[in-house]
Short mmCIF file of N, CA and C in Angstrom, two decimals:
data_model
loop_
_atom_site.label_atom_id
_atom_site.label_comp_id
_atom_site.label_asym_id
_atom_site.label_seq_id
_atom_site.Cartn_x
_atom_site.Cartn_y
_atom_site.Cartn_z
N MET A 1 226.98 170.23 252.98
CA MET A 1 225.93 170.52 251.70
C MET A 1 225.74 171.58 251.37
N ARG A 2 225.05 172.35 253.09
CA ARG A 2 224.50 173.68 252.63
C ARG A 2 225.36 174.80 252.23
N ARG A 3 226.77 174.28 252.47
CA ARG A 3 227.99 175.46 252.00
C ARG A 3 227.92 175.71 250.51
N PHE A 4 227.76 174.47 249.96
CA PHE A 4 228.01 174.45 248.51
C PHE A 4 226.77 175.13 247.61
N VAL A 5 225.37 175.20 248.35
CA VAL A 5 224.41 175.75 247.57
C VAL A 5 224.59 177.12 247.13
N PRO A 6 225.05 178.05 248.05
CA PRO A 6 225.44 179.42 247.48
C PRO A 6 226.31 179.42 246.36
N LEU A 7 227.26 178.52 246.52
CA LEU A 7 228.28 178.57 245.36
C LEU A 7 227.74 177.91 244.17
N ILE A 8 227.15 177.04 244.24
CA ILE A 8 226.44 176.47 242.93
C ILE A 8 225.42 177.60 242.42
N VAL A 9 224.73 178.28 243.04
CA VAL A 9 223.58 179.23 242.72
C VAL A 9 224.42 180.48 242.11
N THR A 10 225.55 180.87 242.83
CA THR A 10 226.38 181.83 241.96
C THR A 10 227.29 181.34 240.63
N LEU A 11 227.59 180.12 240.48
CA LEU A 11 228.23 179.66 239.41
C LEU A 11 227.12 179.78 238.10
N LEU A 12 225.92 179.31 238.50
CA LEU A 12 224.68 179.10 237.56
C LEU A 12 224.49 180.49 236.99
N LEU A 13 224.37 181.52 238.02
CA LEU A 13 223.86 182.90 237.74
C LEU A 13 224.83 183.44 236.50
N ALA A 14 226.39 183.25 237.07
CA ALA A 14 227.47 183.71 236.27
C ALA A 14 227.64 182.97 235.03
N GLY A 15 227.23 181.89 234.84
CA GLY A 15 226.92 181.15 233.52
C GLY A 15 225.92 181.80 232.67
N CYS A 16 224.80 182.11 233.27
CA CYS A 16 223.83 182.82 232.41
C CYS A 16 224.01 183.87 231.68
N SER A 17 224.95 184.57 232.38
CA SER A 17 225.29 186.05 231.51
C SER A 17 226.07 185.73 230.42
N LEU A 18 226.64 184.54 230.20
CA LEU A 18 227.26 184.35 228.71
C LEU A 18 226.43 184.37 227.66
N PHE A 19 225.27 184.10 227.98
CA PHE A 19 224.01 184.12 227.05
C PHE A 19 223.58 185.20 226.51
N ALA A 20 223.69 186.21 227.51
CA ALA A 20 222.83 187.62 227.52
C ALA A 20 223.77 188.46 226.48
N ASN A 21 222.78 189.01 225.73
CA ASN A 21 223.26 190.11 224.32
C ASN A 21 222.93 191.28 224.76
N THR A 22 223.78 192.25 224.57
CA THR A 22 223.78 193.37 224.85
C THR A 22 222.98 194.12 223.37
N PRO A 23 221.72 194.78 223.49
CA PRO A 23 221.43 195.40 222.33
C PRO A 23 222.50 196.29 221.52
N GLN A 24 222.26 196.00 220.31
CA GLN A 24 223.33 196.81 219.05
C GLN A 24 222.32 197.48 218.22
N PRO A 25 222.75 198.47 217.65
CA PRO A 25 221.88 199.14 216.58
C PRO A 25 222.36 198.23 215.29
N ALA A 26 221.48 198.27 214.22
CA ALA A 26 221.84 197.55 213.13
C ALA A 26 222.34 198.53 212.14
N PRO A 27 223.23 198.01 211.23
CA PRO A 27 223.84 198.89 210.42
C PRO A 27 222.78 199.48 209.47
N ALA A 28 223.39 200.69 208.71
CA ALA A 28 222.54 201.26 207.92
C ALA A 28 221.90 200.59 206.75
N PRO A 29 220.61 200.54 206.46
CA PRO A 29 220.16 199.80 205.09
C PRO A 29 220.69 200.18 204.03
N THR A 30 220.99 198.99 202.91
CA THR A 30 221.36 199.30 201.81
C THR A 30 220.43 198.68 200.84
N ALA A 31 220.72 198.56 199.49
CA ALA A 31 219.99 197.90 198.60
C ALA A 31 219.77 196.49 198.70
N GLN A 32 220.91 196.13 199.25
CA GLN A 32 220.76 194.30 199.46
C GLN A 32 220.75 193.88 200.97
N ALA A 33 220.12 193.06 201.12
CA ALA A 33 219.80 192.59 202.43
C ALA A 33 221.37 192.14 203.16
N GLN A 34 221.32 192.57 204.48
CA GLN A 34 222.47 192.21 205.19
C GLN A 34 222.09 191.62 206.33
N GLU A 35 223.00 190.41 206.47
CA GLU A 35 223.13 189.63 207.58
C GLU A 35 223.33 190.33 209.00
N ILE A 36 222.49 190.33 210.17
CA ILE A 36 222.68 190.91 211.31
C ILE A 36 222.56 189.87 212.38
N THR A 37 223.22 189.86 213.62
CA THR A 37 223.10 189.30 214.60
C THR A 37 221.56 189.50 215.33
N ARG A 38 221.32 188.58 216.29
CA ARG A 38 220.12 188.36 217.03
C ARG A 38 220.21 189.91 217.78
N ALA A 39 221.04 190.32 218.40
CA ALA A 39 221.26 191.41 219.31
C ALA A 39 220.95 192.70 218.54
N GLN A 40 220.97 192.72 217.03
CA GLN A 40 220.77 193.80 216.33
C GLN A 40 219.54 193.96 215.82
N THR A 41 218.33 193.13 216.18
CA THR A 41 216.99 192.98 215.94
C THR A 41 216.05 193.89 216.25
N GLY A 42 216.61 194.57 217.66
CA GLY A 42 215.63 195.58 218.20
C GLY A 42 215.19 196.70 217.34
N GLY A 43 214.09 197.12 217.36
CA GLY A 43 213.24 198.08 216.69
C GLY A 43 213.26 197.85 215.09
N LEU A 44 213.51 196.44 214.86
CA LEU A 44 213.27 196.23 213.37
C LEU A 44 211.73 195.44 213.13
N THR A 45 211.02 195.66 212.22
CA THR A 45 210.02 194.73 211.88
C THR A 45 210.31 193.53 211.27
N ARG A 46 209.77 192.29 211.91
CA ARG A 46 209.99 190.92 211.41
C ARG A 46 209.06 190.88 210.25
N LEU A 47 209.60 190.15 208.97
CA LEU A 47 208.74 190.10 207.96
C LEU A 47 208.31 188.60 207.82
N GLY A 48 208.99 187.73 208.44
CA GLY A 48 208.91 186.36 208.24
C GLY A 48 210.08 185.24 208.38
N SER A 49 209.62 184.35 208.01
CA SER A 49 210.99 183.18 207.96
C SER A 49 211.09 182.89 206.50
N ILE A 50 212.44 182.21 206.13
CA ILE A 50 212.57 181.70 204.84
C ILE A 50 213.24 180.42 204.98
N SER A 51 213.46 179.51 204.00
CA SER A 51 214.38 178.22 204.16
C SER A 51 214.75 178.12 202.82
N VAL A 52 215.89 177.34 202.80
CA VAL A 52 216.69 176.81 201.46
C VAL A 52 216.97 175.37 201.60
N GLN A 53 217.17 174.95 200.40
CA GLN A 53 217.72 173.64 200.39
C GLN A 53 218.90 173.64 199.30
N GLU A 54 219.95 173.69 199.44
CA GLU A 54 220.94 173.62 198.27
C GLU A 54 221.86 172.45 198.27
N ARG A 55 222.03 172.09 196.89
CA ARG A 55 223.42 171.18 196.87
C ARG A 55 224.50 171.92 196.82
N GLY A 56 225.70 171.59 197.45
CA GLY A 56 227.06 172.17 197.26
C GLY A 56 227.71 172.51 198.68
N SER A 57 227.81 173.46 199.05
CA SER A 57 228.33 173.80 200.62
C SER A 57 227.57 174.55 201.46
N PRO A 58 227.87 174.78 202.66
CA PRO A 58 227.30 175.90 203.58
C PRO A 58 227.08 177.01 202.94
N ASP A 59 228.23 177.44 202.19
CA ASP A 59 228.28 178.88 201.43
C ASP A 59 227.35 178.83 200.73
N ASP A 60 227.10 177.92 199.85
CA ASP A 60 226.01 178.07 198.72
C ASP A 60 224.62 178.32 199.63
N ALA A 61 224.24 177.49 200.42
CA ALA A 61 223.16 177.79 201.26
C ALA A 61 223.21 179.12 201.79
N GLN A 62 224.28 179.67 202.40
CA GLN A 62 224.24 181.12 202.94
C GLN A 62 223.86 182.07 201.74
N ARG A 63 224.45 181.83 200.53
CA ARG A 63 224.39 182.66 199.21
C ARG A 63 222.80 182.40 198.95
N ALA A 64 222.20 181.39 198.94
CA ALA A 64 220.88 181.23 198.76
C ALA A 64 219.83 182.05 199.55
N ILE A 65 220.11 181.80 200.82
CA ILE A 65 219.36 182.78 202.03
C ILE A 65 219.38 184.29 201.43
N GLU A 66 220.66 184.78 201.41
CA GLU A 66 220.59 186.16 201.24
C GLU A 66 219.96 186.39 199.75
N ALA A 67 219.86 185.83 198.56
CA ALA A 67 219.24 185.78 197.55
C ALA A 67 217.58 186.03 197.60
N LYS A 68 217.24 185.00 198.37
CA LYS A 68 215.82 185.08 198.78
C LYS A 68 215.41 185.91 199.58
N ALA A 69 216.23 186.64 200.75
CA ALA A 69 216.01 187.70 201.65
C ALA A 69 215.94 189.02 200.51
N ASN A 70 216.68 189.03 199.48
CA ASN A 70 216.73 190.38 198.59
C ASN A 70 215.42 190.05 197.65
N GLU A 71 214.84 188.93 197.22
CA GLU A 71 213.47 188.88 196.65
C GLU A 71 212.35 189.23 197.63
N ALA A 72 212.58 188.95 198.65
CA ALA A 72 211.28 189.47 199.49
C ALA A 72 211.58 190.87 200.09
N GLY A 73 212.45 191.49 199.53
CA GLY A 73 212.48 192.88 200.00
C GLY A 73 213.05 193.31 201.33
N ALA A 74 213.52 192.26 202.16
CA ALA A 74 214.15 192.46 203.49
C ALA A 74 215.30 193.31 203.67
N ASN A 75 215.47 194.23 204.43
CA ASN A 75 216.68 194.81 204.78
C ASN A 75 217.76 194.02 205.45
N TYR A 76 217.54 193.14 206.11
CA TYR A 76 218.26 192.38 206.96
C TYR A 76 217.33 190.92 207.30
N TYR A 77 218.69 190.08 207.53
CA TYR A 77 218.22 188.55 207.77
C TYR A 77 219.00 187.98 208.86
N VAL A 78 218.45 187.05 209.50
CA VAL A 78 219.10 186.42 210.71
C VAL A 78 219.11 184.99 210.45
N VAL A 79 220.48 184.48 210.26
CA VAL A 79 220.55 183.02 209.89
C VAL A 79 220.48 182.22 211.16
N GLN A 80 219.42 181.20 211.31
CA GLN A 80 219.04 180.52 212.53
C GLN A 80 219.85 179.11 212.23
N LEU A 81 219.90 178.52 211.31
CA LEU A 81 220.34 177.05 211.14
C LEU A 81 221.09 176.99 209.58
N VAL A 82 222.31 176.35 209.70
CA VAL A 82 222.84 175.70 208.38
C VAL A 82 223.18 174.58 208.79
N SER A 83 222.56 173.50 208.16
CA SER A 83 222.95 172.08 208.43
C SER A 83 222.89 171.14 207.20
N GLU A 84 223.76 170.27 207.24
CA GLU A 84 223.76 169.07 205.94
C GLU A 84 222.54 168.47 206.41
N THR A 85 221.70 167.95 205.35
CA THR A 85 220.85 167.04 205.46
C THR A 85 221.28 165.34 205.48
N VAL A 86 220.24 164.65 205.36
CA VAL A 86 220.91 163.11 205.59
C VAL A 86 221.39 162.66 204.18
N ILE A 87 221.32 163.52 203.00
CA ILE A 87 221.73 163.51 201.88
C ILE A 87 223.01 164.14 201.55
N PRO A 88 224.23 163.47 201.52
CA PRO A 88 225.48 164.17 201.57
C PRO A 88 225.41 165.25 200.72
N GLY A 89 226.31 166.51 201.00
CA GLY A 89 226.20 167.42 199.89
C GLY A 89 224.95 168.35 199.64
N VAL A 90 223.90 168.14 200.47
CA VAL A 90 222.85 168.92 200.50
C VAL A 90 222.39 169.62 201.68
N TRP A 91 222.51 170.92 201.57
CA TRP A 91 222.49 171.83 202.87
C TRP A 91 221.22 172.42 203.07
N TYR A 92 220.71 172.49 204.32
CA TYR A 92 219.35 173.61 204.58
C TYR A 92 219.53 174.40 205.59
N ALA A 93 219.06 175.31 205.15
CA ALA A 93 219.32 176.71 205.99
C ALA A 93 218.07 177.56 206.28
N THR A 94 217.68 178.13 207.35
CA THR A 94 216.67 179.05 207.73
C THR A 94 217.16 180.28 208.30
N ALA A 95 216.47 181.11 207.83
CA ALA A 95 216.91 182.52 208.49
C ALA A 95 215.27 183.39 208.59
N VAL A 96 215.46 184.51 209.60
CA VAL A 96 214.36 185.15 209.72
C VAL A 96 214.68 186.54 208.99
N LEU A 97 213.64 187.13 208.40
CA LEU A 97 213.71 188.45 207.77
C LEU A 97 213.41 189.70 208.39
N TYR A 98 214.09 190.80 208.26
CA TYR A 98 213.60 191.78 209.13
C TYR A 98 213.70 193.17 208.09
N ALA A 99 212.99 193.94 208.29
CA ALA A 99 213.09 195.52 207.51
C ALA A 99 213.14 196.66 208.84
N THR A 100 213.54 198.13 208.26
CA THR A 100 213.28 198.91 208.98
C THR A 100 211.99 199.31 209.22
N ALA A 101 212.04 200.22 210.11
CA ALA A 101 210.42 200.76 210.80
C ALA A 101 209.58 201.19 209.35
N ASN A 102 210.43 201.87 208.49
CA ASN A 102 209.92 202.35 207.64
C ASN A 102 209.30 201.43 206.39
N GLY A 103 210.13 200.28 206.49
CA GLY A 103 209.73 199.04 205.76
C GLY A 103 210.60 199.10 204.33
N GLY A 104 211.34 200.09 204.11
CA GLY A 104 211.96 200.04 202.72
C GLY A 104 213.58 199.84 202.85
N ALA A 105 214.33 199.46 201.71
CA ALA A 105 215.74 199.95 201.86
C ALA A 105 215.77 201.36 201.23
N GLN A 106 216.98 201.82 201.79
CA GLN A 106 217.43 203.16 201.47
C GLN A 106 218.87 202.88 200.93
N PRO A 107 218.85 203.26 199.56
CA PRO A 107 220.20 203.16 199.05
C PRO A 107 221.08 204.09 199.62
#
């Protein structure tokens, strides 16, 4: 049993590296809010969270998130969840909004 402890620890540590993200820069801001990954949020200012509930498809929920992010004046957003509710055909989505350090979109 003592022989397997180092092996198990090594495998667990190796597995943790699968969840580590290397920080990456966000793309240049545009007039429209852009979806980014969590690894691209470094150096950005968090504006808050939004949620939507849309009838249709997951794409409809994603479009509603993008529209709401544009209304809020965000440069970027990270989708956290897109899930069908208990009502078939109704989708719920949440996202976190971010802005550049200067806080505004640059065309």
